[in-house]
Coordinates of C-alpha atoms in Angstrom, one line a residue:
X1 CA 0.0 0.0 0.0
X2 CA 1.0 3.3 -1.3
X3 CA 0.5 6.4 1.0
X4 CA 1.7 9.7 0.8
X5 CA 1.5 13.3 0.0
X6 CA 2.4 13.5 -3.9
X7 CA 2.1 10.1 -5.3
X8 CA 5.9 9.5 -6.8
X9 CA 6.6 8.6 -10.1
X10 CA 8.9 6.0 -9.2
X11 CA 8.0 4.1 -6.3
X12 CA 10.2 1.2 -4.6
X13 CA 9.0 -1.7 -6.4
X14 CA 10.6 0.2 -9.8
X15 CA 13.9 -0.3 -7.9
X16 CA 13.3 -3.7 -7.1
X17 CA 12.1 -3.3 -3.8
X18 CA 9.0 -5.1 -3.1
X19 CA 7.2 -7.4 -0.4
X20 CA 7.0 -4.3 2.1
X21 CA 4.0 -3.3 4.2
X22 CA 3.0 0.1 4.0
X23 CA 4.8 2.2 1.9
X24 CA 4.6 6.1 3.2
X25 CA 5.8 8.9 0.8
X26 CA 7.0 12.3 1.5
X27 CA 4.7 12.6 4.5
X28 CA 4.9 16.1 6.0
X29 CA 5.8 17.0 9.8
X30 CA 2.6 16.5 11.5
X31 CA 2.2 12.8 10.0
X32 CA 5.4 11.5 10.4
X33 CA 5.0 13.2 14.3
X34 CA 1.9 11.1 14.3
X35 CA 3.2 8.0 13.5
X36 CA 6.6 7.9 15.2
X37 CA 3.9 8.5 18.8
X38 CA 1.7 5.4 17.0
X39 CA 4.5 3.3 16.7
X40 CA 6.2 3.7 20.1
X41 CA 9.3 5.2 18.4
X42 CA 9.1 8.2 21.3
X43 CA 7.1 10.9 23.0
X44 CA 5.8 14.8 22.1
X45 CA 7.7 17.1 24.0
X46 CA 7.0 21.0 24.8
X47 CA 6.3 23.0 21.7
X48 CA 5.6 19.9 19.7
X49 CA 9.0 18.5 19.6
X50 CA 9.9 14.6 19.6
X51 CA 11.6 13.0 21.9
X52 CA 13.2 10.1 21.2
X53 CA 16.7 7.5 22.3
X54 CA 18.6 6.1 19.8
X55 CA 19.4 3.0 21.8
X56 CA 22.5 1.5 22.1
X57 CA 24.3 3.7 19.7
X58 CA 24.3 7.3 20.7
X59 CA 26.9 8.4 18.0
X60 CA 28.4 7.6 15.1
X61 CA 30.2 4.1 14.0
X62 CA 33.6 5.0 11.8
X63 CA 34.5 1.8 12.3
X64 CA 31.4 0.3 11.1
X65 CA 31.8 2.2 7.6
X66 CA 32.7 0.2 4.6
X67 CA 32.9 1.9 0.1
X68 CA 32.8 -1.3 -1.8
X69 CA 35.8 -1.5 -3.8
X70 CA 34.8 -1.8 -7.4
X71 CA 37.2 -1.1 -10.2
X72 CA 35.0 2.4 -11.0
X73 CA 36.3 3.5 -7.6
X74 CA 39.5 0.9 -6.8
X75 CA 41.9 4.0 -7.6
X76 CA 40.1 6.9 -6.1
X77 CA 39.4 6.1 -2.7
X78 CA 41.9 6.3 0.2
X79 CA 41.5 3.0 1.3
X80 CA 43.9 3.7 4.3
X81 CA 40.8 5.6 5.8
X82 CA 37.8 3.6 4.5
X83 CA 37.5 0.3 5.0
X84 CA 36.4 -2.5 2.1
X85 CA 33.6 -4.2 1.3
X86 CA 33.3 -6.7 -1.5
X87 CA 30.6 -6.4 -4.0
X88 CA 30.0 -10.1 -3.8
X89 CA 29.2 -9.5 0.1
X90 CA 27.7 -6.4 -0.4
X91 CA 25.1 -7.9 -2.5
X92 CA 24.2 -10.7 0.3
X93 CA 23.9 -7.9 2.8
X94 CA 20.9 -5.8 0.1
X95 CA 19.4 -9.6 -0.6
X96 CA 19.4 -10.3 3.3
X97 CA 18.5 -6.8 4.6
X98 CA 15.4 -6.6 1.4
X99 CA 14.3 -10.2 2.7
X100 CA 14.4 -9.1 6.5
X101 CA 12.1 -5.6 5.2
X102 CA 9.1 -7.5 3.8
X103 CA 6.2 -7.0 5.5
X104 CA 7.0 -4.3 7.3
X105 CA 6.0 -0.1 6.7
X106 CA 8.3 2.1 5.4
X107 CA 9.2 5.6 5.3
X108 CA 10.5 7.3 2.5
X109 CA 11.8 11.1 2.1
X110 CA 12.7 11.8 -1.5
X111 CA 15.0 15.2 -0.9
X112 CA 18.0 17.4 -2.3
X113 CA 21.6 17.9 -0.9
X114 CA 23.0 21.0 -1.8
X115 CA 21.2 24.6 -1.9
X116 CA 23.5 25.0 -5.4
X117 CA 21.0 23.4 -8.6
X118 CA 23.8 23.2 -10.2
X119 CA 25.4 20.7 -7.9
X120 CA 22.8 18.9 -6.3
X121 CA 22.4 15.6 -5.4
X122 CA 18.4 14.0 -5.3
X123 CA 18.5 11.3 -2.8
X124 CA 15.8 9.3 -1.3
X125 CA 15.7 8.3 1.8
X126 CA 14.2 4.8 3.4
X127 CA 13.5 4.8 6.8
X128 CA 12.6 2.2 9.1
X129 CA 11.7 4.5 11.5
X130 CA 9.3 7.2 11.1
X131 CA 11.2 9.8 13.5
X132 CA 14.0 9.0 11.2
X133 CA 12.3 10.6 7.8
X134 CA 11.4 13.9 10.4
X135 CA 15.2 14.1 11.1
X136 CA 16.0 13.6 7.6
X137 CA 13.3 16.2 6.4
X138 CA 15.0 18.5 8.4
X139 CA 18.7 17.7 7.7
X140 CA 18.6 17.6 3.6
X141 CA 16.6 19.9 1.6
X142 CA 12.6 19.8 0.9
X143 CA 11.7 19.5 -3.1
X144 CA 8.5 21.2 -3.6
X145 CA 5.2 19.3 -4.0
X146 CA 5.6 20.4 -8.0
X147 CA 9.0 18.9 -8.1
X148 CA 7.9 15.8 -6.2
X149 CA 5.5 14.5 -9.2
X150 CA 8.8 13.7 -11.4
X151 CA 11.7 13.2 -8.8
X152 CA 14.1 11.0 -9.5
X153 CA 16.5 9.7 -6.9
X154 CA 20.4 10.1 -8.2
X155 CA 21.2 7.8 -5.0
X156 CA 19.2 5.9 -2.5
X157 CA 19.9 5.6 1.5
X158 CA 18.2 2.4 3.1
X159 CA 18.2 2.7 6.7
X160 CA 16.8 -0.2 8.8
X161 CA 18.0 -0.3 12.6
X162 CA 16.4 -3.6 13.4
X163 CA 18.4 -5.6 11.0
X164 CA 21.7 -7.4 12.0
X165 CA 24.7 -7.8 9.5
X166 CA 26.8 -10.8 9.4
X167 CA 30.6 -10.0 9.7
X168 CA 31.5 -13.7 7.8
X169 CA 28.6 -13.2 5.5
X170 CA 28.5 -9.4 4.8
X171 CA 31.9 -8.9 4.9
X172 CA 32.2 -6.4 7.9
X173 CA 33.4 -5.9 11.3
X174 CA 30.1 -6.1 13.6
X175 CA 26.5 -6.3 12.8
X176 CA 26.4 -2.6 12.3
X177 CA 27.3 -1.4 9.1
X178 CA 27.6 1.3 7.3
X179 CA 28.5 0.9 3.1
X180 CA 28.4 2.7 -0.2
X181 CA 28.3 0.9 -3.5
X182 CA 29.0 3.5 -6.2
X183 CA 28.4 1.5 -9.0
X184 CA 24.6 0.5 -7.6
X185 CA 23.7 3.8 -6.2
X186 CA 23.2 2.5 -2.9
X187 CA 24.1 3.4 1.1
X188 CA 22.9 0.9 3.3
X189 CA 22.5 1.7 7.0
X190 CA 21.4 -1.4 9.7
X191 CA 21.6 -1.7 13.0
X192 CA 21.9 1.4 14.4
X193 CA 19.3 4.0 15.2
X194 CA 21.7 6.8 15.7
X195 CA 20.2 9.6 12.8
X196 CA 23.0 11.0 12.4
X197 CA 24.5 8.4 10.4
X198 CA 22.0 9.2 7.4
X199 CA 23.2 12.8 7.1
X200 CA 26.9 11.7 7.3
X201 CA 26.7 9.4 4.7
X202 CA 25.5 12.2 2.5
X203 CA 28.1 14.8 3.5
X204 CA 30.6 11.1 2.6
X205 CA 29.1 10.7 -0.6
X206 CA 29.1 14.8 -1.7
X207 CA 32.8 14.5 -0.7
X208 CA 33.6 11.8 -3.1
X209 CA 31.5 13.5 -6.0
X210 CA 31.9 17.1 -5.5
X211 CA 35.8 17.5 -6.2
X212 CA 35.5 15.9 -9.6
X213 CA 33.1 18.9 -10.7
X214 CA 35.8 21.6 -9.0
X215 CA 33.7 21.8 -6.2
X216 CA 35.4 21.7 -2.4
X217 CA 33.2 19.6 0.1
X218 CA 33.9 21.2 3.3
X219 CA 32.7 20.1 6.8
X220 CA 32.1 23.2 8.3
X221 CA 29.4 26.0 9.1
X222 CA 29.0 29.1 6.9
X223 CA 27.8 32.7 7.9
X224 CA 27.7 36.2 6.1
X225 CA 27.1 40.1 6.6
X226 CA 23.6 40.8 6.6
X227 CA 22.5 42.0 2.8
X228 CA 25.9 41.1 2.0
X229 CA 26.4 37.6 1.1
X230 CA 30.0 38.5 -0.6
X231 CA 31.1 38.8 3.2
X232 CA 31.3 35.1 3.7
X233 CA 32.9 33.3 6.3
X234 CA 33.7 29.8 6.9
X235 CA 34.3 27.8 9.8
X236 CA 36.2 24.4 9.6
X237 CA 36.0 22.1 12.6
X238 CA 35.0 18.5 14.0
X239 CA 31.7 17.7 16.4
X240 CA 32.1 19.7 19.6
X241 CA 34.7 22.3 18.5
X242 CA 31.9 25.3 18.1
X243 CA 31.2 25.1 14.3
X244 CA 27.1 25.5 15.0
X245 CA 27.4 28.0 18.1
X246 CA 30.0 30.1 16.4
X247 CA 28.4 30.5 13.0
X248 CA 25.3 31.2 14.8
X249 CA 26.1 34.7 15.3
X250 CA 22.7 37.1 15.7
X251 CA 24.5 40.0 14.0
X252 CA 25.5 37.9 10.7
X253 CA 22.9 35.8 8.7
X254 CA 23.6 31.6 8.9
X255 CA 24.1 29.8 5.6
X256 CA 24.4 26.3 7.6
X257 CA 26.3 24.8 10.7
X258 CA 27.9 22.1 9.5
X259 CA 28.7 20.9 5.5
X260 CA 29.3 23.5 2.6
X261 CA 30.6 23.5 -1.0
X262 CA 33.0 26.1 -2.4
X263 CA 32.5 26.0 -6.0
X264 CA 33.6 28.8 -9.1
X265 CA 29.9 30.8 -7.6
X266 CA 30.3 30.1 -4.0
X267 CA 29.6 29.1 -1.0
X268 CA 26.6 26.7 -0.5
X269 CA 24.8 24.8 2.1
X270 CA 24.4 21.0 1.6
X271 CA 21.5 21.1 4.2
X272 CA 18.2 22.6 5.0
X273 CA 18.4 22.2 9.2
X274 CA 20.9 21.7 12.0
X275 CA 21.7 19.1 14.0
X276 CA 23.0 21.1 17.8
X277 CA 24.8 19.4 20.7
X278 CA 22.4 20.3 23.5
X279 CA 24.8 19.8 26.9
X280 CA 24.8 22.5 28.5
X281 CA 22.7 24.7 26.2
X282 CA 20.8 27.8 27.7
X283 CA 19.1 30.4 26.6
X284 CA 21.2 33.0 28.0
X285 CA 24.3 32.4 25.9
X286 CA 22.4 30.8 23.1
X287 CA 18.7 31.5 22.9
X288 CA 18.0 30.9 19.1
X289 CA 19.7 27.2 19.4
X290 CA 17.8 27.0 23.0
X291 CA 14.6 27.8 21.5
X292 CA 14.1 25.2 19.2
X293 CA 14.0 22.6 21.9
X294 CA 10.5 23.1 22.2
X295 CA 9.2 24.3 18.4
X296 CA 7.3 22.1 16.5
X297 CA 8.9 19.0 14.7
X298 CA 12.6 19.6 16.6
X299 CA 14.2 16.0 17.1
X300 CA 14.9 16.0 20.6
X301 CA 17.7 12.7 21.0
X302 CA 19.0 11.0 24.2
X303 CA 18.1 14.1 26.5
X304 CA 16.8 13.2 30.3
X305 CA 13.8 15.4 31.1
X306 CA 10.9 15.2 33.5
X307 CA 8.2 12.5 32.9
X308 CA 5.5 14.9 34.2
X309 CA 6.4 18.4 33.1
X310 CA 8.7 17.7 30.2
X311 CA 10.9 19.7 31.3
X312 CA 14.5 18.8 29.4
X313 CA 17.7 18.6 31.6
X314 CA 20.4 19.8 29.7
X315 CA 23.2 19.0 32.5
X316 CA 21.9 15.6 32.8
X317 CA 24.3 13.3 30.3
X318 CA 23.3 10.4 31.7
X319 CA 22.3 9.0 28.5
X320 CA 25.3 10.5 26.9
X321 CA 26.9 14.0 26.7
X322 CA 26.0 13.9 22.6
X323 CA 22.6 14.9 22.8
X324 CA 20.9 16.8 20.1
X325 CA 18.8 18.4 18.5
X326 CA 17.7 18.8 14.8
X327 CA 15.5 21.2 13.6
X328 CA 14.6 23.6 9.8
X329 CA 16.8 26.1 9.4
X330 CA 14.1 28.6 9.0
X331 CA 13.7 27.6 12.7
X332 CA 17.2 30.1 13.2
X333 CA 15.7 34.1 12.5
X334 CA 18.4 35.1 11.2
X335 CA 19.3 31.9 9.1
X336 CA 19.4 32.4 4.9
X337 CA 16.7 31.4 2.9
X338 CA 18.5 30.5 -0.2
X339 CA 21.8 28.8 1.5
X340 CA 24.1 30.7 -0.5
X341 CA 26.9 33.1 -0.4
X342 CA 29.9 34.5 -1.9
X343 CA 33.9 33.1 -2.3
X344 CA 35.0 33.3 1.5
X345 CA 37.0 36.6 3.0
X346 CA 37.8 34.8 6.4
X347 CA 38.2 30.6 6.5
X348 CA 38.3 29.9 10.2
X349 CA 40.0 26.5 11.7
X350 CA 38.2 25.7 14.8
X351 CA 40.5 23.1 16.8
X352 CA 39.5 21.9 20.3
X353 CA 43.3 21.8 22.3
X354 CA 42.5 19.2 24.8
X355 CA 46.7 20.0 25.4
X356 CA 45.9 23.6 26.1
X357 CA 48.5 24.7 24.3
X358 CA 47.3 26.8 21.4
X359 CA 46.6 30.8 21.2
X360 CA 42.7 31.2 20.8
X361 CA 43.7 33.0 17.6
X362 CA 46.4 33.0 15.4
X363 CA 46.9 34.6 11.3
X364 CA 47.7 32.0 9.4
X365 CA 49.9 32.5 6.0
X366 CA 48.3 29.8 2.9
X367 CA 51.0 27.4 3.4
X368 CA 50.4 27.5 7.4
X369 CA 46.4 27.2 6.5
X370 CA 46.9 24.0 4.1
X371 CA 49.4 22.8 7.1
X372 CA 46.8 23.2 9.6
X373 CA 44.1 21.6 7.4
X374 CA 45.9 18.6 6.3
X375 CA 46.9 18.1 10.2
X376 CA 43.5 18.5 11.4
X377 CA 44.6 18.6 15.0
X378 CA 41.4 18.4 17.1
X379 CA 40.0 16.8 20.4
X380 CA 37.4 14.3 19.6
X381 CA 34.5 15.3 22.6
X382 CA 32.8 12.8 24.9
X383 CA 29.7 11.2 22.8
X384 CA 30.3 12.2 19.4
X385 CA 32.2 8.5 18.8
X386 CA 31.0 5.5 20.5
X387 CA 33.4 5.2 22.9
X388 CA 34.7 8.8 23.6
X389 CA 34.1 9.2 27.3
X390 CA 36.2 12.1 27.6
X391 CA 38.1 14.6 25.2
X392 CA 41.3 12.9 23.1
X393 CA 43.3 14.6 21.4
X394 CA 43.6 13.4 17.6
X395 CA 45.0 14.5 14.1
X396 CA 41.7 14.2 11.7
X397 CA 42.6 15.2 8.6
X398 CA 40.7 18.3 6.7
X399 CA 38.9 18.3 10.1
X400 CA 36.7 15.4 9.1
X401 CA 38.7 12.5 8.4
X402 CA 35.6 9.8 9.3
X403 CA 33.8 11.7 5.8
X404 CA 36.4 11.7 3.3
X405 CA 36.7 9.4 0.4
X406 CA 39.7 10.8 -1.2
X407 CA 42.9 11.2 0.2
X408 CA 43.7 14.2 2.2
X409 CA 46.0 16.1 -0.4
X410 CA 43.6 16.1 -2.9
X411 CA 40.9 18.3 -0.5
X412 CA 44.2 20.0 0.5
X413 CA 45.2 21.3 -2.9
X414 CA 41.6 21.9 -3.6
X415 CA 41.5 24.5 -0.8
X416 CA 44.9 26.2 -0.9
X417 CA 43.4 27.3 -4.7
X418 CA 40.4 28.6 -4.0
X419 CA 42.4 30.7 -0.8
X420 CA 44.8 31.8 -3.5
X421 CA 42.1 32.8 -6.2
X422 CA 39.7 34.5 -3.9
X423 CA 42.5 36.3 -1.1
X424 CA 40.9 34.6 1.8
X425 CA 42.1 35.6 5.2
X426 CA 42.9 32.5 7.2
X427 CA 42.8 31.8 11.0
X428 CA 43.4 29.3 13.4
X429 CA 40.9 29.2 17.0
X430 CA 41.3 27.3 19.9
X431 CA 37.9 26.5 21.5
X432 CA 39.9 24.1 23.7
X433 CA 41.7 24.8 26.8
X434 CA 43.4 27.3 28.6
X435 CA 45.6 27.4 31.9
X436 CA 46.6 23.9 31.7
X437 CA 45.3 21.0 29.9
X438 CA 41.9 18.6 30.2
X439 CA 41.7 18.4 33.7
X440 CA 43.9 21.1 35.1
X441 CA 43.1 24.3 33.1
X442 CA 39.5 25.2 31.6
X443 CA 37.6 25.6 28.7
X444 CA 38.2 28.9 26.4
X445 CA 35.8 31.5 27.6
X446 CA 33.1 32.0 24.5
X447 CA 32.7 35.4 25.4
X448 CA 36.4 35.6 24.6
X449 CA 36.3 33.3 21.5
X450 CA 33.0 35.4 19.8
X451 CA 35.0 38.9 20.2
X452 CA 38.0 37.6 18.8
X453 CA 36.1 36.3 15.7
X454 CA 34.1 39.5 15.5
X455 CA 37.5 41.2 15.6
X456 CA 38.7 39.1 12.5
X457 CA 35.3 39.5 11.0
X458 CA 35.2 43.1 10.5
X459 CA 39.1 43.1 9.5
X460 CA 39.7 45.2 12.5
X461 CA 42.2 42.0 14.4
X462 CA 44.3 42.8 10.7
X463 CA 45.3 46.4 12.3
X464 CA 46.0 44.9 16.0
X465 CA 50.2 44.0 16.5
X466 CA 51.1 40.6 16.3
X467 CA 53.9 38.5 17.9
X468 CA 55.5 34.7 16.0
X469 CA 54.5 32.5 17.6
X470 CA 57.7 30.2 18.9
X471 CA 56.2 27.0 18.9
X472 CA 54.4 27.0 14.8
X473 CA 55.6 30.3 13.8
X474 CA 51.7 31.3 13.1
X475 CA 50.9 35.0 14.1
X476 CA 49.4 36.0 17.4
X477 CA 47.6 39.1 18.5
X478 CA 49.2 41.1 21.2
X479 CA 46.0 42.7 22.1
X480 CA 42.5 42.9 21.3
X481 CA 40.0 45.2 23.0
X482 CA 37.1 43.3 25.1
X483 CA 39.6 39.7 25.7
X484 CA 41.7 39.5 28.4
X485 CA 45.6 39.7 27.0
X486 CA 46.7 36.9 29.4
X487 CA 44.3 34.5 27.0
X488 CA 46.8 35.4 24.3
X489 CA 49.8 34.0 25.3
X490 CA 48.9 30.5 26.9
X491 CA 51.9 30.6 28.5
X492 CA 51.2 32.8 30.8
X493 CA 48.0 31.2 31.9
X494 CA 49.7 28.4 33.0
X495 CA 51.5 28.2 36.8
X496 CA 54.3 26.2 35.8
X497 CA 56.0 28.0 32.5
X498 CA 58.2 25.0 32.1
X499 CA 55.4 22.7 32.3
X500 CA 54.1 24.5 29.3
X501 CA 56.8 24.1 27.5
X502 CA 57.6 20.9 28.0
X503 CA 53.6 20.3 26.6
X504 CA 54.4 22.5 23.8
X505 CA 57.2 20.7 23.0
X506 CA 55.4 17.3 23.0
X507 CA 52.9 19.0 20.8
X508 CA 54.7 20.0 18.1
X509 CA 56.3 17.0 18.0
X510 CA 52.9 15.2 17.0
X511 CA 52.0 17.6 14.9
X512 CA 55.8 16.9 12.9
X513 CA 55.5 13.0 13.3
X514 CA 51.7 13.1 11.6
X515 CA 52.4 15.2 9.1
X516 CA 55.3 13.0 8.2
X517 CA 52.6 11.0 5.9
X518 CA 51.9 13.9 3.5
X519 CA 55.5 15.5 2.8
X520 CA 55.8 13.4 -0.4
X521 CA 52.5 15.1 -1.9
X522 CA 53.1 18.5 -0.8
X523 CA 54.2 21.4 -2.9
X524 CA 57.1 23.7 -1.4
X525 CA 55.9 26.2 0.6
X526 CA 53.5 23.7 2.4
X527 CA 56.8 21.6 3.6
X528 CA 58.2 24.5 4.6
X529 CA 55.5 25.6 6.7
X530 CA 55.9 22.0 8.3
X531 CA 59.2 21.9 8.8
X532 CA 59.3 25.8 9.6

């Protein structure tokens, strides 16, 4: 049985799919709401929101992700990074998984990625889960009901949570999995509930796709002066390092928190919504973000609240300190409607220094950006893995390692020309730690972190006096009105100066000994920076 909003012209039986229960197309908020409470899959919340658990997985796999490796692709992929799947077992695990899916209903979401027509990608979504089509609804980007009646699905995502893979018979490492098959057109998604493995796979696929066109896939939020999208600015960075909070900036208007393409027009959102970590959130320091909690629709995941008043904890990460939410972007006032802006003035590097040795600003030269880039020098945060319980500092290449296809240089080299063709001003923040490191010093102040990017911003940081910076010869401000100079020079937040520089030391030294695998790909003036 067929039921939906717009009647498709190509249902799932034309892709071989058949045997299923109810079928549900392109159902709108309210009836996917609906059914999601009908089913069990979770409970209405203030406002209208739906709160739901993902279970036993309350982040994402990397692990668990397999490309299969067929000759169209054998050469292409960075196989270091992504692990293999054969197309032989590939093609048990769709024959098992389509066998497992008969009988039961469906929900499917047929939806663009990319704000960009000329770079789009029309995907449709399958969903086990009806709370899972919502969160999709508001991750990609809604087709209108005209453009419904003849959409045609380049890929297709099948996500079913309550099917178990094989690792003899699929070919993988546990009975979650996580695989692409370029040749069929197909992700496949099974046990594992956590939603933000459909939007992931996306932003994977875009980054495989994108850089053949000229286009840079970047994993980062966007922003721009109000009526003036040529101000653009972007802002690189892994889960947990500020990329939503920091583009979200009332006085400029949000493109998109989290996965962008740079191509010969611009900047463009690959997303219609957001998808916020929601520890610690309040509506004093971010009331926009805070406010969509309890709107209509919002996904509410793994969040404690009261059984009788509804009330959400947002201290309590019981469950795990990666709750979220996802909600429209519309649901942000100050948020673009068309996802687009101009070539970026200002690319910002958000890194989370779980060492707390890094300035919270520094100027970076090109070769120092494509340095910093390729090194990807984070803090993976508690949640956002399974696994992470507490922040670890990691190298993750072009600050989402876990999403790219390619190898590293090719998004590198990508980047440092469109930084040389457009004069973007680059910059390194440290969202991390000050005064010591994880468990001794404390986190950046934001208030510190948001005047020192409005300073950049405006251009009016380019007129403060800088200092080199001793450790990775990147320039640091001296001064900066409204920040607190001692922030500046980490060293001097410290108590022990020689304990800093014994951590800077060791710093630098795993920044040298990573690198170490991309000095044979590297132009000149990259090395240098590396060896500078």
């Amino acid at each position: 049985m067929t039921i939906g909003r717009v009647n498709p012209a190509h249902k799932l039986e034309d892709q071989g799919i058949t045997g299923l229960g109810k079928v549900h197309y392109n159902l709108l908020e309210p009836a996917l709401i609906e059914a999601a409470l009908q089913r069990g899959e979770g409970h209405l919340g203030l406002g209208g929101a739906f709160l739901c658990s993902t279970g036993a997985h309350t982040g994402r796999s990397p692990k668990d992700k397999h490309i299969v490796r067929t000759p169209s692709v054998e050469k292409s992929i960075w196989w270091e990074n992504n692990a293999a799947q054969s197309p032989e077992a590939f093609d048990r695990l769709y024959a098992d998984m389509l066998e497992h899916m008969k009988g039961r209903d469906y929900f499917v979401q047929d939806l663009y990625a990319g704000a960009d027509p000329a770079h789009r990608l029309d995907v449709r979504v399958v969903t086990e889960l009806a709370w899972h089509g919502l969160f999709i609804r508001h991750m990609l980007r809604r087709p209108d009901a005209s453009e419904l009646a003849g959409f045609t699905a380049d890929w297709t995502i099948i996500n079913c949570p309550s099917f178990k893979a094989d690792p003899e018979r699929h070919g993988c490492r546990s009975a979650t999995i996580i695989t692409m098959n370029f040749d069929k057109k197909l992700i496949l998604i099974a046990n594992t509930a956590y939603a933000g493995e459909n939007k992931k796979s996306v932003f994977t696929l875009l980054n495989y796709l994108l850089p053949e066109k000229g286009v840079m896939p970047m994993h980062c939020s966007a922003n721009h002066a109000p009526g003036n999208p040529v101000d653009t600015a972007i802002f690189f960075g892994l889960s947990g390092t500020g990329k939503t909070t920091l583009s979200a900036d009332p006085s400029r208007i949000l493109i998109g928190d989290d996965e962008h393409g740079w191509s010969e027009r611009g900047t463009f959102n690959f997303e219609g919504g957001c998808y916020a970590k929601t520890i610690s959130l309040s509506a004093e320091a971010e009331p926009e973000i805070f406010a969509t909690t309890s709107k209509f629709g919002t996904v509410v995941e793994n969040m404690v609240y009261d059984p009788d008043t509804l009330v959400l904890d947002f201290e309590d990460s019981s469950i795990t300190q990666n709750m979220r939410c996802a909600y429209p972007l519309d649901y942000i006032s100050n948020a673009s409607e068309s996802g687009l802006g101009g070539h970026p003035r200002n690319v910002i590097m958000l890194t989370c220094d779980a060492y707390g040795v890094l300035p919270p600003i520094a100027r970076l030269t090109p070769a120092q950006a494509m340095y910093h880039f390729l090194s990807g020098f984070t803090s993976k945060t508690p949640g956002t893995e399974v696994g992470v319980v507490e922040p670890i500092p990691t190298f993750s290449t072009c600050f989402g390692a876990p999403f790219m296809p390619r190898r590293p240089e090719e998004y590198g080299k990508l980047l440092q020309a469109k930084i040389a063709k457009f004069g973007a001003s680059c910059w390194l923040v440290n969202t991390g730690w000050t005064g010591g490191a994880y468990g001794t010093g404390k986190r950046m102040p934001i208030k510190a972190t948001r005047a020192l990017l409005k300073a950049a911003l405006d251009g009016s940081l380019n007129g403060a006096s800088f200092r080199k910076d001793p450790n990775f010869g990147f320039e640091v401000p001296v001064s900066v009105p409204g920040v607190d100079s001692s922030l500046l020079d980490p060293r001097s937040t410290w108590a022990n100066s020689a304990a800093y520089d014994a951590q800077a030391k060791k710093l630098v030294g795993m920044f040298a000994d990573n690198f170490g695998q991309y000095l044979s790909h590297i132009d000149d003036d990259v090395r240098a920076a590396a060896i500078g």
